[in-house]
XYZ file of C-alpha atoms in Angstrom:
458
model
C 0.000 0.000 0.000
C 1.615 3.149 -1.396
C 1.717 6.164 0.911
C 0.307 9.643 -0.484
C 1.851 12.746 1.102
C -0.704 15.228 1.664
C -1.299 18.185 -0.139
C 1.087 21.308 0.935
C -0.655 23.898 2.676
C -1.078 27.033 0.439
C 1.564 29.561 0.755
C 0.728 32.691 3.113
C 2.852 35.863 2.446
C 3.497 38.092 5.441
C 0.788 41.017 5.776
C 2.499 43.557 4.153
C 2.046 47.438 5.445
C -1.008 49.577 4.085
C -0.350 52.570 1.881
C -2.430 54.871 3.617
C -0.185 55.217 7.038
C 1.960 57.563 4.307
C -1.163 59.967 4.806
C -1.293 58.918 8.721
C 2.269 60.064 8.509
C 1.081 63.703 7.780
C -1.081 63.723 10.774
C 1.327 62.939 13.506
C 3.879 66.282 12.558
C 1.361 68.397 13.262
C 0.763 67.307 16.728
C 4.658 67.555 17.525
C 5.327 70.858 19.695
C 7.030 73.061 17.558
C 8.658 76.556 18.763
C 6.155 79.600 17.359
C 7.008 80.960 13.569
C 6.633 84.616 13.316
C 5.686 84.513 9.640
C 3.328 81.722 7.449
C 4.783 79.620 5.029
C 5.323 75.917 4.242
C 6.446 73.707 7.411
C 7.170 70.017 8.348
C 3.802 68.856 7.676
C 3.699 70.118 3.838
C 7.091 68.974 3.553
C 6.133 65.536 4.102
C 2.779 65.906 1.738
C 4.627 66.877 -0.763
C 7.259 63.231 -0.310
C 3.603 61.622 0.249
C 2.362 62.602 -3.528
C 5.895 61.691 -4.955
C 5.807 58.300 -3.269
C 2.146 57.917 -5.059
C 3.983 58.474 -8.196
C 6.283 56.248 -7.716
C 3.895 53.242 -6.512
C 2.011 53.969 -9.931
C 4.730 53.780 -12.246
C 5.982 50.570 -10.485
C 2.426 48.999 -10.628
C 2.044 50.579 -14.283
C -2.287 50.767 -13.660
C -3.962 53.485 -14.784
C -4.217 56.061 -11.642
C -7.705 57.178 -11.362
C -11.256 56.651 -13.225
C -12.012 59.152 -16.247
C -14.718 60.590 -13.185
C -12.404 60.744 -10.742
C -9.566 62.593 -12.917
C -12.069 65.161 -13.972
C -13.383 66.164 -10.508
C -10.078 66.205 -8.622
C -8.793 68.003 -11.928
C -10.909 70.632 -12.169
C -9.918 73.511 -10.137
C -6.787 73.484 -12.353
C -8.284 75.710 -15.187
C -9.299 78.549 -12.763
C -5.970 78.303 -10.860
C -3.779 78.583 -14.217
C -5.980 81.831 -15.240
C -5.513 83.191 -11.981
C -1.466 82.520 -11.848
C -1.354 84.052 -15.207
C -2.705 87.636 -13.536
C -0.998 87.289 -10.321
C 0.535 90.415 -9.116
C 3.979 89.187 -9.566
C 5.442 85.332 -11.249
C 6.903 84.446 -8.058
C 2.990 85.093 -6.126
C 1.738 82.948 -9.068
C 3.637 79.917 -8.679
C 3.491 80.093 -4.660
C -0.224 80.550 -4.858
C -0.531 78.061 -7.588
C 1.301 75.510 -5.925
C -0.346 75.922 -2.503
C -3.964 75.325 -4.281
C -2.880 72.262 -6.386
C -1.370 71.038 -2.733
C -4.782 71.428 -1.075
C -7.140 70.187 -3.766
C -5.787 68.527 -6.130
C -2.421 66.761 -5.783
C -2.347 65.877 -1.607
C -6.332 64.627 -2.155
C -5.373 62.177 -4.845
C -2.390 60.604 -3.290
C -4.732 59.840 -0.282
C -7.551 58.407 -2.726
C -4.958 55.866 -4.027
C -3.316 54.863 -1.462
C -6.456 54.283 0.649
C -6.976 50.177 -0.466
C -10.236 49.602 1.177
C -12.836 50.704 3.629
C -9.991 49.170 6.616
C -7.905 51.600 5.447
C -10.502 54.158 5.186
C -11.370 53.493 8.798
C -7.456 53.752 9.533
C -7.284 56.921 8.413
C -10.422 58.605 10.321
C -9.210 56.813 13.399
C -5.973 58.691 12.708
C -7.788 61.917 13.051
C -9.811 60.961 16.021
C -6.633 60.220 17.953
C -5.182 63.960 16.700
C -7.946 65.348 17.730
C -7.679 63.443 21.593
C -4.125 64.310 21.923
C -4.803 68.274 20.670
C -7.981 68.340 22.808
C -6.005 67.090 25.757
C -2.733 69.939 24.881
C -5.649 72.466 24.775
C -7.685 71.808 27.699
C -4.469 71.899 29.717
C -3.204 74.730 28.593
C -7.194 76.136 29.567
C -6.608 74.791 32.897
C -2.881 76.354 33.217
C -3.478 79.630 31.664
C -0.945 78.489 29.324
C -2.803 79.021 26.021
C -3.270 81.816 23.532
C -4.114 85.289 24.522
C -7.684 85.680 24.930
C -9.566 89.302 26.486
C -6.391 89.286 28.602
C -6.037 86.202 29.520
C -3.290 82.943 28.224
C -6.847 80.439 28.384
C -7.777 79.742 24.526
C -6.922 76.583 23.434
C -4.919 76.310 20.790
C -2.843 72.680 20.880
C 0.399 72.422 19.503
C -0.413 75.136 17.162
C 0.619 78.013 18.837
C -1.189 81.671 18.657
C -0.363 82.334 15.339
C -2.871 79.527 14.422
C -5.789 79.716 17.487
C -7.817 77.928 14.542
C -5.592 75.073 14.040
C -6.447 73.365 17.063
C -10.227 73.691 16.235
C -10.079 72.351 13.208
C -8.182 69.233 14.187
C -10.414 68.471 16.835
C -13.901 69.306 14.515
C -12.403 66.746 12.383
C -12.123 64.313 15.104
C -15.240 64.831 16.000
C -16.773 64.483 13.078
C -15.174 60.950 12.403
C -16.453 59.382 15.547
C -19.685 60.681 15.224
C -18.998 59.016 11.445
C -17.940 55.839 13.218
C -20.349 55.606 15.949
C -23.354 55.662 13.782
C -21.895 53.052 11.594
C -22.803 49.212 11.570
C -19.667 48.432 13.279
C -19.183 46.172 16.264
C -20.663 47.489 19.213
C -17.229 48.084 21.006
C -16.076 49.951 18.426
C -18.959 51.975 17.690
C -19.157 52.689 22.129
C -15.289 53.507 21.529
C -16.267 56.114 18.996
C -19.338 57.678 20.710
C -16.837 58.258 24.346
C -14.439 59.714 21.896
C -16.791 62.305 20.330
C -17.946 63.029 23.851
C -14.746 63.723 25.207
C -13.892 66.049 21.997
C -16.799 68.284 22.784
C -14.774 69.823 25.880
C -11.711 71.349 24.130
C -13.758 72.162 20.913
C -15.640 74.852 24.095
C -12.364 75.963 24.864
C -10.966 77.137 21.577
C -13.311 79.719 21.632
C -14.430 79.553 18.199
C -17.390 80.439 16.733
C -16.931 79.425 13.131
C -16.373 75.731 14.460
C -18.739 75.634 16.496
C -21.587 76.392 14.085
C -19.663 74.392 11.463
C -19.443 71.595 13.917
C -23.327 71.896 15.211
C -24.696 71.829 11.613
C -22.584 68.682 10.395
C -23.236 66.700 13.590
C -27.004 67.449 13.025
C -27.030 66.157 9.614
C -25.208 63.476 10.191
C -27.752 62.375 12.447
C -30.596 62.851 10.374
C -28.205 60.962 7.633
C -28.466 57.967 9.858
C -32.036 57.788 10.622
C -35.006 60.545 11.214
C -35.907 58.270 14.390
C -32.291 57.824 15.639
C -31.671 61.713 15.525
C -34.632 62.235 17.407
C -33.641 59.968 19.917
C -30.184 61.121 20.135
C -31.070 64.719 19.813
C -33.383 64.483 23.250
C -30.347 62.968 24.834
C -27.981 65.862 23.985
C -30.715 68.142 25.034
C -31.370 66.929 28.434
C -27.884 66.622 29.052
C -26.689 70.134 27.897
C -29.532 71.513 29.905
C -28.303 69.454 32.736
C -24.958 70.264 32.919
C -25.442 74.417 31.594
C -28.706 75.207 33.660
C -28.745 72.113 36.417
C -24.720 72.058 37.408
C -23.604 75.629 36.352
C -21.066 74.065 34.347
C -19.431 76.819 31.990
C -17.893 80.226 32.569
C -19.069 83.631 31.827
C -16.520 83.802 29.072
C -17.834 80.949 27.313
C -21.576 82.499 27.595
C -20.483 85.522 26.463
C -18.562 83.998 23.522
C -21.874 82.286 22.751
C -23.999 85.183 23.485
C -22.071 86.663 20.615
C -22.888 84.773 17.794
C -25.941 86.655 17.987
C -25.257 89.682 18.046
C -22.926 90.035 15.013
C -24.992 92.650 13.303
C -26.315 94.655 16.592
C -23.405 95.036 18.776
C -20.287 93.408 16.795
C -16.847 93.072 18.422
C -13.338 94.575 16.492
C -13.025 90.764 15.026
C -16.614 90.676 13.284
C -16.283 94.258 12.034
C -12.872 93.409 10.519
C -14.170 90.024 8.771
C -17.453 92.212 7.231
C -14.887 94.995 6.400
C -12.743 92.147 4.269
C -15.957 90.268 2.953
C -16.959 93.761 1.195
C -13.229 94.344 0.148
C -13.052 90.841 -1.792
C -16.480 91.528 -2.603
C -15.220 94.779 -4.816
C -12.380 93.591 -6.116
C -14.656 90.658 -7.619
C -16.700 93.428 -9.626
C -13.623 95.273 -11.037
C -11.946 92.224 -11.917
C -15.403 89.471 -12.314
C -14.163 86.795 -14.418
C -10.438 85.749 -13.147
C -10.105 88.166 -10.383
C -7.339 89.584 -8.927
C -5.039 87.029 -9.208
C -3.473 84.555 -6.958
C -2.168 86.022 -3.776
C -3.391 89.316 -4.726
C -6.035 90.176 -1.811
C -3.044 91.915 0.634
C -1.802 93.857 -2.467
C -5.469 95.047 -3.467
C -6.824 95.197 0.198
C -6.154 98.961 1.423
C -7.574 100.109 -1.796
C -10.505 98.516 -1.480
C -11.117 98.465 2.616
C -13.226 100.697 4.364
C -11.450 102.835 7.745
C -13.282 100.496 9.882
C -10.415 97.813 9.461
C -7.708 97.743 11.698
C -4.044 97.192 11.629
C -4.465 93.662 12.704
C -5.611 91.103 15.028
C -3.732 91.003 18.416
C -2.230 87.472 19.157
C 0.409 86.412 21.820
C 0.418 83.646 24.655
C 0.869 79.816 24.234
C 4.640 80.332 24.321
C 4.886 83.354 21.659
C 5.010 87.161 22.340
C 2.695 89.351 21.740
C 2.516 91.059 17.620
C 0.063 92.507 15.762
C -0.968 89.677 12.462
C -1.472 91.453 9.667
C -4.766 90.548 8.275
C -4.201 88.950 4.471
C -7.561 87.348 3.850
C -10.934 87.768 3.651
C -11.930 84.891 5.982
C -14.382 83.628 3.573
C -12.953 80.835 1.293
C -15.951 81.826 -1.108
C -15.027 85.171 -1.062
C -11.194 84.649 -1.026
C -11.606 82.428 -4.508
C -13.977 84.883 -5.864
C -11.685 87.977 -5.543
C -8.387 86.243 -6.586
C -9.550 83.769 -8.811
C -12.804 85.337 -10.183
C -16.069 83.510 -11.281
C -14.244 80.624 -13.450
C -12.480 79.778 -10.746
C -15.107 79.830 -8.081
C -17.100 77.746 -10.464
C -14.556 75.306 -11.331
C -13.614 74.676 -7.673
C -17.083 75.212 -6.153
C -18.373 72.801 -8.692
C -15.608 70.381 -7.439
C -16.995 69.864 -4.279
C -20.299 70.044 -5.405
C -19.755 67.442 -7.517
C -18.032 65.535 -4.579
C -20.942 66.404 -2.478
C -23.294 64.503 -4.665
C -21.133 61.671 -6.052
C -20.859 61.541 -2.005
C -24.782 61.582 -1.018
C -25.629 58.629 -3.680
C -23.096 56.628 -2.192
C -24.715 57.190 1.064
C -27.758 56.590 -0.487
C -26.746 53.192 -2.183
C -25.225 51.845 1.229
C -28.643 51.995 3.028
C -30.460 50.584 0.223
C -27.888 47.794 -0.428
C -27.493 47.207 3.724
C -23.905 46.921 3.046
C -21.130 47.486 6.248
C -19.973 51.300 5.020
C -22.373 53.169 7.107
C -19.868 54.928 9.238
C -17.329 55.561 6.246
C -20.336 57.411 4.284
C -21.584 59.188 7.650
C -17.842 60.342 8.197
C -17.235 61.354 4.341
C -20.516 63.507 3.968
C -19.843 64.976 7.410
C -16.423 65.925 6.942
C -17.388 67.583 3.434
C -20.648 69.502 5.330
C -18.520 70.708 7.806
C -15.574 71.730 5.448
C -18.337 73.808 3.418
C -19.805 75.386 6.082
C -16.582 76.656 7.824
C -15.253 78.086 4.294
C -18.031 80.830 5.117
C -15.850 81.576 7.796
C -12.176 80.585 7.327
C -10.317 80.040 4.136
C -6.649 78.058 3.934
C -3.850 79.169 5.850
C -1.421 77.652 8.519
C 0.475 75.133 9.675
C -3.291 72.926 9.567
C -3.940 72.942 6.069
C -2.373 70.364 5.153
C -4.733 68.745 7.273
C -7.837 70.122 5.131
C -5.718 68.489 1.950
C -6.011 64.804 3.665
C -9.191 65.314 4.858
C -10.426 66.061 1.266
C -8.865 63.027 0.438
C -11.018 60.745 2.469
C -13.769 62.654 1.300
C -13.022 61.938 -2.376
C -12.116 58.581 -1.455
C -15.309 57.780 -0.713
C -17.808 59.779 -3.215
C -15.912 58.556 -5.915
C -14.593 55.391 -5.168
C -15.734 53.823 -1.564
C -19.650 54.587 -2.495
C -19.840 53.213 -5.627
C -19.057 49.272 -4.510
C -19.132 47.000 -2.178
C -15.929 46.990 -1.292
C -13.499 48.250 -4.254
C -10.583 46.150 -4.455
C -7.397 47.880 -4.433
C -4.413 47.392 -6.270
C -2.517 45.671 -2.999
C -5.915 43.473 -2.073
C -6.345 41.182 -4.854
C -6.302 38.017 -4.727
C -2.406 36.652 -4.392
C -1.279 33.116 -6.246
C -1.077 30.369 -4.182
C 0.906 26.886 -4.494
C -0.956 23.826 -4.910
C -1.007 20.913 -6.290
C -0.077 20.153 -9.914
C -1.627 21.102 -13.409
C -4.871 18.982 -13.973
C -5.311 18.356 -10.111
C -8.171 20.028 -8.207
C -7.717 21.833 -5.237
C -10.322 21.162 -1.749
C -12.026 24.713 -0.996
């Protein structure tokens, strides 16, 4: 009786490292404590976007794949065609290509390295799990420096929270930890398992604290909006549920336990009275949103050009403006920062770049805003696991639109906004329209079995 070795065991190749932790890479730099820069400009963070993109490249030419879908390369492209016209009537050639540059960084080039290298909705989930634990370790930076009067100047006092960011960005901070936010709210909702999905929901809790002490307004509107559709996104019944919750808590803690100070309330109190009794900060934002506003009818079509709002400012500004905002604390001294944009992304785009380029990168994310939705739309239909990656995609892109009416690019966390748009386009134009799309590193690898003509037990 002949003996019959058994059949080898198929071959297993070592998990090999995802991709995406290239983009994770760009989220840890910013939360390293770095001493205060006097002046803006490109820093560690951008640095390492920039290797990000050429390590992209490189992947592509060694896996010789087309990059992107014919859909994908036109959406992602098409802010291009307004940026060129507007580099062409920059102020100066050397303004043109440092504009131009910064804008293809942002929306184009950083986004598109992110949606390739993301494999998967694992990696997906990697990457806003990356910016829920930036958020948790700015929040924490921020509420300490709250509790040590070691933060950013505000009416007098080092309290504002401003992370690792420093004074000459107090919005940094609140941006990171909106984005946190915003993911595991994204997460929680999601069909995950339960632990993860209670993991998420303690997170977003905890990020609501330092998001209060930044003091700012824009986020928090930005923040309240997205979080509210998000919630409706999920389920008309859910939100209503979770909405009461919220409610009876806040009133609990504001009205039942006093918790708050008198600076918050009044910070609050102010959002409502920006056209009745508005502070030095509001009057200077309304005196820049009419300034962009009048370049944009001398110049309607391409604008100013790029980086041409500081040149065209005083000659379009009414007296009300002042020199500049007063920043200092959080380890910097005190300086006057000039004020170089509008604080209105709309309005920053519309004045430099004109009407073709507001429409050609305003109809970007409007395009990703719907390619987005019908994803979201498909998932619930189809029952599929991607809740919480749709939840997180359309909430990051509702809260990125809405804060635009009230910040525009600029500092040390916009490189941040560039990944975050890549998740976003991730999603509406790859994530949400299968299952799962395979990636180039998940399909299927050979395996070693037995010989031609033989079948192999499954």
């Amino acid at each position: 009786m002949s003996l019959v070795p058994p059949p080898s065991p198929p071959l297993r190749l070592p998990p090999r490292l995802s991709p995406v932790l290239a983009a994770v890479a760009v989220l840890v730099l910013p939360a390293l404590p770095v001493a205060p820069a006097g002046e803006g400009g490109a820093g560690p963070a951008d640095a390492l976007s920039a290797l990000v993109v050429a390590f992209t490249v490189v992947r592509l030419l060694r896996a010789r794949r087309r990059p992107l879908t014919r859909t994908a390369a036109v959406v992602l492209g098409l802010p291009v065609a307004g940026l060129a016209l507007a580099a062409m009537d920059a102020v100066s050639p050397g303004a043109g290509i440092n504009g131009l540059g910064r804008y293809l960084q942002i929306f184009v080039l950083v986004p598109a390295a992110v949606v390739l290298l993301i494999r998967d909705r694992r990696d997906f989930r990697l990457l806003a799990w990356a910016f829920v634990a930036l958020a948790g370790w700015e929040g924490a930076v921020g509420v300490h420096q709250y509790l040590t009067g070691t933060g950013a100047s505000y009416q007098g006092e080092d309290i504002r929270a401003v992370g690792t960011f420093g004074a000459q960005d107090v919005m940094g901070m609140a941006t990171v930890v909106s984005f946190g936010l915003v993911c595991a709210v994204g997460l929680a909702l999601g069909r995950t398992p339960v632990r993860e999905r209670t993991i998420a929901a303690v997170c977003a809790v905890a990020l609501l604290l330092p998001l209060a002490l930044s003091f700012s307004r824009g986020a928090w509107i930005a923040t309240a909006a997205t979080l509210a559709v998000q919630l409706v996104l999920a389920g008309v019944r859910r939100a209503l549920k979770i909405g009461a919750a919220v409610v009876a808590a806040g009133v609990l803690l504001v009205g039942g336990l006093g918790v708050g100070t008198a600076m918050l309330q009044e910070r609050i109190d102010s959002i409502t009275q920006v056209t009745d009794a508005p502070d030095q900060s509001v009057t200077d934002r309304y005196t820049m949103w009419a300034a962009a506003t009048d370049m944009w009818r001398q110049h309607p079509l391409t604008g100013v050009g790029l980086k041409g709002f500081p040149e065209y400012r005083d000659g379009h500004a009414s007296l009300a403006l002042s020199s500049g905002s007063d920043t200092g604390g959080a380890g910097a001294a005190f300086r006057k920062q000039p004020l170089l944009s509008p604080h209105n992304m709309y309005l920053l785009v519309l004045s430099e770049q004109g009407l073709i380029g507001l429409l050609c990168l305003g109809g970007s994310w409007l395009a990703l805003l719907v390619c987005a939705l019908r994803g979201l739309w498909r998932t619930r239909r189809s029952r599929v696991p991607a809740l919480d990656c749709a939840l997180a995609a359309c909430g990051l892109l509702t809260w990125q639109l809405i804060d635009f009416v009230y910040a525009d690019i600029g500092g040390p966390s916009t490189v941040l906004t560039a990944v975050c748009f890549g998740l976003i386009a991730w999603w509406s134009l790859i994530g949400g329209t299968h299952a799962d799309p395979p990636g180039p590193d998940t399909a299927p690898v050979p395996v070693a079995g037995p010989g031609p003509g033989k079948a192999v037990a499954r």
